[in-house]
PDB file of C-alpha atoms in Angstrom:
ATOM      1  CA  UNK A   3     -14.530 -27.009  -5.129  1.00  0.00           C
ATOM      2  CA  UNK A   4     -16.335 -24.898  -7.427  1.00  0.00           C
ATOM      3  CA  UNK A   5     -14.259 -21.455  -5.903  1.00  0.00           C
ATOM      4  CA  UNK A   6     -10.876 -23.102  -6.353  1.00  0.00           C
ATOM      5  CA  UNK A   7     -12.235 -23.847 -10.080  1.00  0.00           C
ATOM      6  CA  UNK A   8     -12.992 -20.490 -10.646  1.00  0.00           C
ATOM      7  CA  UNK A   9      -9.048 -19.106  -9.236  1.00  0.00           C
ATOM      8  CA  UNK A  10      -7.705 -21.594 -11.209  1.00  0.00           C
ATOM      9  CA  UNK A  11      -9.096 -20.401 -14.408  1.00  0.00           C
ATOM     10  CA  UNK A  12      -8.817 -16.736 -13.368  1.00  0.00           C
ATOM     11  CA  UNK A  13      -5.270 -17.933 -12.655  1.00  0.00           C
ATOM     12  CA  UNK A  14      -4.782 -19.304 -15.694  1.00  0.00           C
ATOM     13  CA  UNK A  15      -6.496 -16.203 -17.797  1.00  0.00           C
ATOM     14  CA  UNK A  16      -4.140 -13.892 -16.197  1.00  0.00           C
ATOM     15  CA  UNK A  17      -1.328 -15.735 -16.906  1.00  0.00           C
ATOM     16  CA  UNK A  18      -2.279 -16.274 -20.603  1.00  0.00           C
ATOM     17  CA  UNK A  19      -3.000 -12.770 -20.937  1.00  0.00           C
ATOM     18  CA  UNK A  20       0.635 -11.661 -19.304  1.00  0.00           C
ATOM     19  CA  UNK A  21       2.377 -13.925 -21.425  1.00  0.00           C
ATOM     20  CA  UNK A  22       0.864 -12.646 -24.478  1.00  0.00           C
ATOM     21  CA  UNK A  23       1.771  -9.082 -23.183  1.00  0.00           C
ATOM     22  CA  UNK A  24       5.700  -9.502 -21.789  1.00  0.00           C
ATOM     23  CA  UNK A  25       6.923  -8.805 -25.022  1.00  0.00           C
ATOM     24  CA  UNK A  26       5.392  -5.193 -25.313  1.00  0.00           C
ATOM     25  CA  UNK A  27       6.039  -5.063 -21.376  1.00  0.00           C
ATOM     26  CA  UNK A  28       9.940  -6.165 -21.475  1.00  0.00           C
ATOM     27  CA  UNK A  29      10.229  -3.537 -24.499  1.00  0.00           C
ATOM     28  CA  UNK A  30       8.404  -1.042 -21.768  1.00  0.00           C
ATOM     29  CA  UNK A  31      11.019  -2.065 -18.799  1.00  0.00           C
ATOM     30  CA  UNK A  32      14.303  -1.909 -21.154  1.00  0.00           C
ATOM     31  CA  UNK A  33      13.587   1.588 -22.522  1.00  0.00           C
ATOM     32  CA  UNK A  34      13.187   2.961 -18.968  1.00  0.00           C
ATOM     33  CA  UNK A  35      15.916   1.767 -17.948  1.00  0.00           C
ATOM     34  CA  UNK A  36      17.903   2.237 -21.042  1.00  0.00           C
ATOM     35  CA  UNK A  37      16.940   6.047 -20.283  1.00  0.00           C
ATOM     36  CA  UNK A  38      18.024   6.397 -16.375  1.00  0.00           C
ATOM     37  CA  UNK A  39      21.401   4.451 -17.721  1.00  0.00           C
ATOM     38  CA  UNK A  40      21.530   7.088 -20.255  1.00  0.00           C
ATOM     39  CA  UNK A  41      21.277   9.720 -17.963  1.00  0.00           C
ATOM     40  CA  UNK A  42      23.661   8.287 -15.379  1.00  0.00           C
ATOM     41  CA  UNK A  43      26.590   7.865 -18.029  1.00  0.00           C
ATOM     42  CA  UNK A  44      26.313  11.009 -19.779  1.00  0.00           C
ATOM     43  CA  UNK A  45      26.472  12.390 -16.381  1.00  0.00           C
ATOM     44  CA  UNK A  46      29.476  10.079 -14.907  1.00  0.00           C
ATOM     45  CA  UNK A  47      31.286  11.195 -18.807  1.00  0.00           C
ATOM     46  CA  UNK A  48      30.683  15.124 -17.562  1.00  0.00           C
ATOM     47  CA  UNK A  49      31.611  15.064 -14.179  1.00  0.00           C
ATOM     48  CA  UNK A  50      34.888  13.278 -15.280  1.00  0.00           C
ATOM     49  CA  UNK A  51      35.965  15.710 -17.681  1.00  0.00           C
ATOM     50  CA  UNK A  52      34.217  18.754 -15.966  1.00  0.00           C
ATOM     51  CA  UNK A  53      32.348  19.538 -19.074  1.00  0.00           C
ATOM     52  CA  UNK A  54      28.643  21.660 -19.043  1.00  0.00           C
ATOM     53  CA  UNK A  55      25.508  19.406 -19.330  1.00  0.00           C
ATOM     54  CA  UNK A  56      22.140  20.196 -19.850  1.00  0.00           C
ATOM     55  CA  UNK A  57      19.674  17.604 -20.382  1.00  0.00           C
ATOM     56  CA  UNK A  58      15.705  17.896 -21.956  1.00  0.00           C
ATOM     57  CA  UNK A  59      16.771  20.343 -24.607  1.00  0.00           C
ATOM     58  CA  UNK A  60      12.875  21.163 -26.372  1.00  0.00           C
ATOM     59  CA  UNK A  61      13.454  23.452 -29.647  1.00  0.00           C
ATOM     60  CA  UNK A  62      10.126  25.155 -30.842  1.00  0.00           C
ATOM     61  CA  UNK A  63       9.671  25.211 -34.624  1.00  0.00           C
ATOM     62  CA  UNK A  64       7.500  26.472 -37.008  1.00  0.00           C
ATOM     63  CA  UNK A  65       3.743  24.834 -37.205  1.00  0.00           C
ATOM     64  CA  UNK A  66       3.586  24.494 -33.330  1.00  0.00           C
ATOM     65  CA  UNK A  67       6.272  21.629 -33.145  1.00  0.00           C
ATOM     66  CA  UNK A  68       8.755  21.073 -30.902  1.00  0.00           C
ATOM     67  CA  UNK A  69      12.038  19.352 -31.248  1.00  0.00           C
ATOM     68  CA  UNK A  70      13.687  17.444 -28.927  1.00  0.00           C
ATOM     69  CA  UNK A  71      17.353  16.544 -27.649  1.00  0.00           C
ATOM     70  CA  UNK A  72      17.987  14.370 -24.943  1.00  0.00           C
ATOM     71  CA  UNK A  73      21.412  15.360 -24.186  1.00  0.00           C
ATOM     72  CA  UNK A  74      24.239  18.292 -25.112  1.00  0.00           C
ATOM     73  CA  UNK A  75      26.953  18.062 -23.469  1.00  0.00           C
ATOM     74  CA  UNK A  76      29.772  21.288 -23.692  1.00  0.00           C
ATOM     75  CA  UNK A  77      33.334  20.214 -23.901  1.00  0.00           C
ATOM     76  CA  UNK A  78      36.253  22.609 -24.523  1.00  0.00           C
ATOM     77  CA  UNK A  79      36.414  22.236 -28.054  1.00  0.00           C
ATOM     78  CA  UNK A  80      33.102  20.801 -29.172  1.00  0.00           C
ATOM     79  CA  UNK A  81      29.074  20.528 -28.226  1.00  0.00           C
ATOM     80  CA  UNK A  82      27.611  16.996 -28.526  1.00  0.00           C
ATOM     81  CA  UNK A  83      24.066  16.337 -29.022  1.00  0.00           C
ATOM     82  CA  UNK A  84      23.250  13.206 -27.730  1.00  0.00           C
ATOM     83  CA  UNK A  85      20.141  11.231 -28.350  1.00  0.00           C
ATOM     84  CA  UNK A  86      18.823   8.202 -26.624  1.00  0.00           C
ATOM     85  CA  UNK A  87      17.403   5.889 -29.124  1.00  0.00           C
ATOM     86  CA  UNK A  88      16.096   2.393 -28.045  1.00  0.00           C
ATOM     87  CA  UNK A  89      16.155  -0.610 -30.471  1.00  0.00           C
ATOM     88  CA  UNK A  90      15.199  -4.446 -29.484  1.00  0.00           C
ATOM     89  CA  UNK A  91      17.370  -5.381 -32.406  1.00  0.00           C
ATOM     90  CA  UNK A  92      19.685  -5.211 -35.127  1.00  0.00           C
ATOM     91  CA  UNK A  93      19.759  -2.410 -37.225  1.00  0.00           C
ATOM     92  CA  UNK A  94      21.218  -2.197 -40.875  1.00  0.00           C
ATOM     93  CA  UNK A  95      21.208   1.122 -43.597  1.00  0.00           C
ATOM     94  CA  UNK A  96      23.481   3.553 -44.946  1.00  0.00           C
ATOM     95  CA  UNK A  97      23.659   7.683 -43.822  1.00  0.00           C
ATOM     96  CA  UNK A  98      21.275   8.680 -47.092  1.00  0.00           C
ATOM     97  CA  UNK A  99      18.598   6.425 -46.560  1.00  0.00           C
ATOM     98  CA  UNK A 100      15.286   7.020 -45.548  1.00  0.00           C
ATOM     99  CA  UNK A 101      14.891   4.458 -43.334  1.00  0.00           C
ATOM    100  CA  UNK A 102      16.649   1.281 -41.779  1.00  0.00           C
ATOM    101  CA  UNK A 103      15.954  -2.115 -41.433  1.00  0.00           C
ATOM    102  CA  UNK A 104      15.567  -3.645 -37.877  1.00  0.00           C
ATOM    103  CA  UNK A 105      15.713  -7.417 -37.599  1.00  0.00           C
ATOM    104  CA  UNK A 106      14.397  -9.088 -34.678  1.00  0.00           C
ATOM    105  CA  UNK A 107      15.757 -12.806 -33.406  1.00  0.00           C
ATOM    106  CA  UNK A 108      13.895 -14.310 -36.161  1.00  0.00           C
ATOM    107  CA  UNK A 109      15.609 -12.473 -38.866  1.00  0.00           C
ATOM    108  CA  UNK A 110      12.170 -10.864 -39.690  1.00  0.00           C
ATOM    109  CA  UNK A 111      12.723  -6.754 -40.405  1.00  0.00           C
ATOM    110  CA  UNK A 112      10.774  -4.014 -40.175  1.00  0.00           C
ATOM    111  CA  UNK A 113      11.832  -0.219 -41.683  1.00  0.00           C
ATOM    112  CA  UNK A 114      12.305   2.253 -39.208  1.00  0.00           C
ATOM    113  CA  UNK A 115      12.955   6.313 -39.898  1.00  0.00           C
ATOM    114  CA  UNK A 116      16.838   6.907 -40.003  1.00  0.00           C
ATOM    115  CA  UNK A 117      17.862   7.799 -36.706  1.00  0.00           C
ATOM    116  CA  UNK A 118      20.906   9.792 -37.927  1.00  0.00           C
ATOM    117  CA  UNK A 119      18.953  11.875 -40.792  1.00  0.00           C
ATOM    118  CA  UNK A 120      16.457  12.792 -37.630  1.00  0.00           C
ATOM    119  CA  UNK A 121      18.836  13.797 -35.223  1.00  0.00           C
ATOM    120  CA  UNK A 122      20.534  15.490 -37.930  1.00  0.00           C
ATOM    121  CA  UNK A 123      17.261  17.668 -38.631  1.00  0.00           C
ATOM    122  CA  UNK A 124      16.988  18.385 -34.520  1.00  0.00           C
ATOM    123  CA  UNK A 125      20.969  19.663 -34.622  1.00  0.00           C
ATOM    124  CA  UNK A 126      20.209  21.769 -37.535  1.00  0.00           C
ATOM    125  CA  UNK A 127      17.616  23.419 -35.914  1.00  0.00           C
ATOM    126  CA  UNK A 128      19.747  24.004 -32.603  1.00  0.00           C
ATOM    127  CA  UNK A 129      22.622  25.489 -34.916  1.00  0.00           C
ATOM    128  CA  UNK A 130      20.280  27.949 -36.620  1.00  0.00           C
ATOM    129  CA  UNK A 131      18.628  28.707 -33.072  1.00  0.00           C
ATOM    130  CA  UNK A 132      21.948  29.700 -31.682  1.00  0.00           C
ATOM    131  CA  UNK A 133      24.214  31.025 -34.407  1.00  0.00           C
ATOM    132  CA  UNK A 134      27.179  29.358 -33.143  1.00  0.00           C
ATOM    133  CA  UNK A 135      29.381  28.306 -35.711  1.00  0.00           C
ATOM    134  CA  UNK A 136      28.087  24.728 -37.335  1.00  0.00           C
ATOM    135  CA  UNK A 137      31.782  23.307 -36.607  1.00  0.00           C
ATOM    136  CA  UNK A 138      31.343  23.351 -32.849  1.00  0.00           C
ATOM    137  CA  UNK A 139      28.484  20.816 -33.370  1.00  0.00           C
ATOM    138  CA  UNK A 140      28.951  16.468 -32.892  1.00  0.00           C
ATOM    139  CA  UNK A 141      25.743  14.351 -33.412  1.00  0.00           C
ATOM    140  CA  UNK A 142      25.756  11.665 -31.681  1.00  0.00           C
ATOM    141  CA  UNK A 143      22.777   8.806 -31.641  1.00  0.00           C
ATOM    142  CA  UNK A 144      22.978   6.024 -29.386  1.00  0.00           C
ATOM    143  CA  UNK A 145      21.826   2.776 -28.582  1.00  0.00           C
ATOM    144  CA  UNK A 146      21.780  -0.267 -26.162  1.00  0.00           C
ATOM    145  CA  UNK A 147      24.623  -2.228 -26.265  1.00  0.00           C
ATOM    146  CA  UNK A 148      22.670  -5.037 -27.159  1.00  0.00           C
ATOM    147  CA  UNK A 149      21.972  -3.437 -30.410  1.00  0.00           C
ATOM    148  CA  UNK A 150      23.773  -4.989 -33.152  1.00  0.00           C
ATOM    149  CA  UNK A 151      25.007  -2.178 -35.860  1.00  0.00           C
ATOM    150  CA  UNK A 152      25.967  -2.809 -39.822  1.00  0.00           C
ATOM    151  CA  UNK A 153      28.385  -0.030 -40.328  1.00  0.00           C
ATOM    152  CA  UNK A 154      26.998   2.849 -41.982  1.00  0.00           C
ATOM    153  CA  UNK A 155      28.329   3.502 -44.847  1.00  0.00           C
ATOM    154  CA  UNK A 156      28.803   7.560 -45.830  1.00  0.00           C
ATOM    155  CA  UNK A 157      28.697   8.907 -42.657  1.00  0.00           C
ATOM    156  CA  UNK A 158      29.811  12.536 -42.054  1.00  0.00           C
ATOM    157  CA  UNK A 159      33.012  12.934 -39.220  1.00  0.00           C
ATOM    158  CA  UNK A 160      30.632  15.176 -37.206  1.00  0.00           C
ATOM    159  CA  UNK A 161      28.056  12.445 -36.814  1.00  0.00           C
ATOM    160  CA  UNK A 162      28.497   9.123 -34.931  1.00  0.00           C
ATOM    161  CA  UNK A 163      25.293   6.307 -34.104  1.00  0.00           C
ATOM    162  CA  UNK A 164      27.626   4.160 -31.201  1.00  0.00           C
ATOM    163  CA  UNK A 165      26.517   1.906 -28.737  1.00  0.00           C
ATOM    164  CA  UNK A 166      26.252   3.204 -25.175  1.00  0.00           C
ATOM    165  CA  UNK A 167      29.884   1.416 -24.429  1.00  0.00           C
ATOM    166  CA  UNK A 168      31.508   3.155 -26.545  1.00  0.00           C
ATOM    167  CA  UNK A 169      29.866   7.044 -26.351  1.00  0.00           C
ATOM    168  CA  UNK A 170      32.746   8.064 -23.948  1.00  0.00           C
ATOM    169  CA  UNK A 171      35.497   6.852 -26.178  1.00  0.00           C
ATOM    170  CA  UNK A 172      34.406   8.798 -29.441  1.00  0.00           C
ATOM    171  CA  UNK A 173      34.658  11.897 -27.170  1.00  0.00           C
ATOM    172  CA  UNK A 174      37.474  11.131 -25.612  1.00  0.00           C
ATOM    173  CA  UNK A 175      38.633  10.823 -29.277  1.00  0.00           C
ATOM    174  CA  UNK A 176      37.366  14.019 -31.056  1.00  0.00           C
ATOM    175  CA  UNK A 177      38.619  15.940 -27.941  1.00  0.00           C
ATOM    176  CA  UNK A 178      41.996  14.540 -28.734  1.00  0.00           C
ATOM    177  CA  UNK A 179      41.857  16.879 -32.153  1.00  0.00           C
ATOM    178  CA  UNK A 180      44.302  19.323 -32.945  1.00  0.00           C
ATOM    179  CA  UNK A 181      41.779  22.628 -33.079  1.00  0.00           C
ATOM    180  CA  UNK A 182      41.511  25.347 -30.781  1.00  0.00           C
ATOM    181  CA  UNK A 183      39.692  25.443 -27.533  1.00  0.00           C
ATOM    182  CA  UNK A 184      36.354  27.365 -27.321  1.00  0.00           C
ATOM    183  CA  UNK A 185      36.605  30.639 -25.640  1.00  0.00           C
ATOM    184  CA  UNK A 186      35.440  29.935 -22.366  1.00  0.00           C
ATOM    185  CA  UNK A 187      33.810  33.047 -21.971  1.00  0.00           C
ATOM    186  CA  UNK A 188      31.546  32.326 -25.053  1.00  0.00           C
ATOM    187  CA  UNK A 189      31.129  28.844 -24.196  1.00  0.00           C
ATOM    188  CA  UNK A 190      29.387  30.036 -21.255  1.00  0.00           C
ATOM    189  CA  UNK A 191      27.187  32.376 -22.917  1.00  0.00           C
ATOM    190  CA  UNK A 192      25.910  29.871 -25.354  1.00  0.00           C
ATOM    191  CA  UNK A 193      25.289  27.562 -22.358  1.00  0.00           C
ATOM    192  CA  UNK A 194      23.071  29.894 -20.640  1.00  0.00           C
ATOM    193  CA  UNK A 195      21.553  30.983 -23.572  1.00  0.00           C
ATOM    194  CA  UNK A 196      20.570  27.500 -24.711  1.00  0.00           C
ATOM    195  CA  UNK A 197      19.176  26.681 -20.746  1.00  0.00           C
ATOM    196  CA  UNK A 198      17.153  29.969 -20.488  1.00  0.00           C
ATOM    197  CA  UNK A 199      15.722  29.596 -24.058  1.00  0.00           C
ATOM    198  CA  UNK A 200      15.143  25.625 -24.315  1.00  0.00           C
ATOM    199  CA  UNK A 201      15.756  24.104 -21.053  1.00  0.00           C
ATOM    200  CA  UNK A 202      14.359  26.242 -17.987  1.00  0.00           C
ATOM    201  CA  UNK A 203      11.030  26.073 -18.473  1.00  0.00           C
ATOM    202  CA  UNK A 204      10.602  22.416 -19.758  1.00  0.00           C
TER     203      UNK A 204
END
């Protein structure tokens, strides 16, 4: 009697103490597997077009830091940096700001750093890293498709914050662009130099 009493409660304090926790855990889950999804269709877009991919791209800076870029993937006219950015909720702000808001199901918000202005700091540093010309370069954020986005207002044409559905259509667009290819020959070059500088020994 008394040693079912005591599983109950132990029971019953586990329980309590999971359900207090799923929300941090869930959060946990969804970003891993928002990452391996990330990975899989930024692969699956590659493969299809037989474009270069590297993935892990790690940018020392001054001050001991290191920057970080999840995904570039080489096309024959342009190089798209791709980051992964996870968000349990809505997110609302315009291109100059700061920070965004992010609302959560009860319409409460929070200010988060602008994902745009920080990928557009990581790019920057990747452009001045490998002197190719600045025009080559697409920034691309994105996010769950269960993130809700405002439309951001004052956004340059070489930067795009999408929703993972829609990450293989904006390419599909830009490549559709009336420029000239990339030398091939180059392209390759700045490939391997990017993978033997900021990929090969991550």
């Amino acid at each position: 009697m008394i040693v079912g009493a005591i599983i109950f409660i132990s029971l019953l304090v586990i329980g309590s103490i999971l359900l207090l926790a799923w929300p941090k855990l869930k959060i946990v889950f969804e970003k891993k597997h928002y990452k391996k999804s990330m990975n899989h269709l930024v692969y699956s877009i590659s493969r299809d077009s037989d474009f270069y991919l590297l993935n892990k791209i790690h940018i020392p800076i001054e001050g001991g830091k290191v920057v970080h870029i999840d995904h570039i993937i080489f096309s024959d006219k342009f190089i798209y940096c791709i980051g992964d950015a996870y968000y349990d909720g809505p997110l609302s702000g315009k291109y100059l700001d700061q920070s965004w808001f992010k609302y959560d199901k009860f319409i409460h918000f929070e200010h988060v750093k602008n994902p745009l202005n920080l990928h557009h700091t990581r790019v920057r540093y990747l452009i001045s890293e490998t002197g190719a010309p600045e025009d080559l370069f697409v920034g691309i954020i994105v996010v769950p498709d269960s993130c809700f986005l405002d439309k951001i207002q004052g956004t340059p044409k070489s930067e795009f914050i999408c929703r993972q559905s829609e990450l293989k259509n904006i390419i599909i667009k830009k490549e559709k662009e009336q420029i000239a290819q990339i030398d091939p020959i180059q392209l390759n070059s700045l490939v391997h130099n990017i993978y033997d500088n900021f990929v090969k020994d991550n």
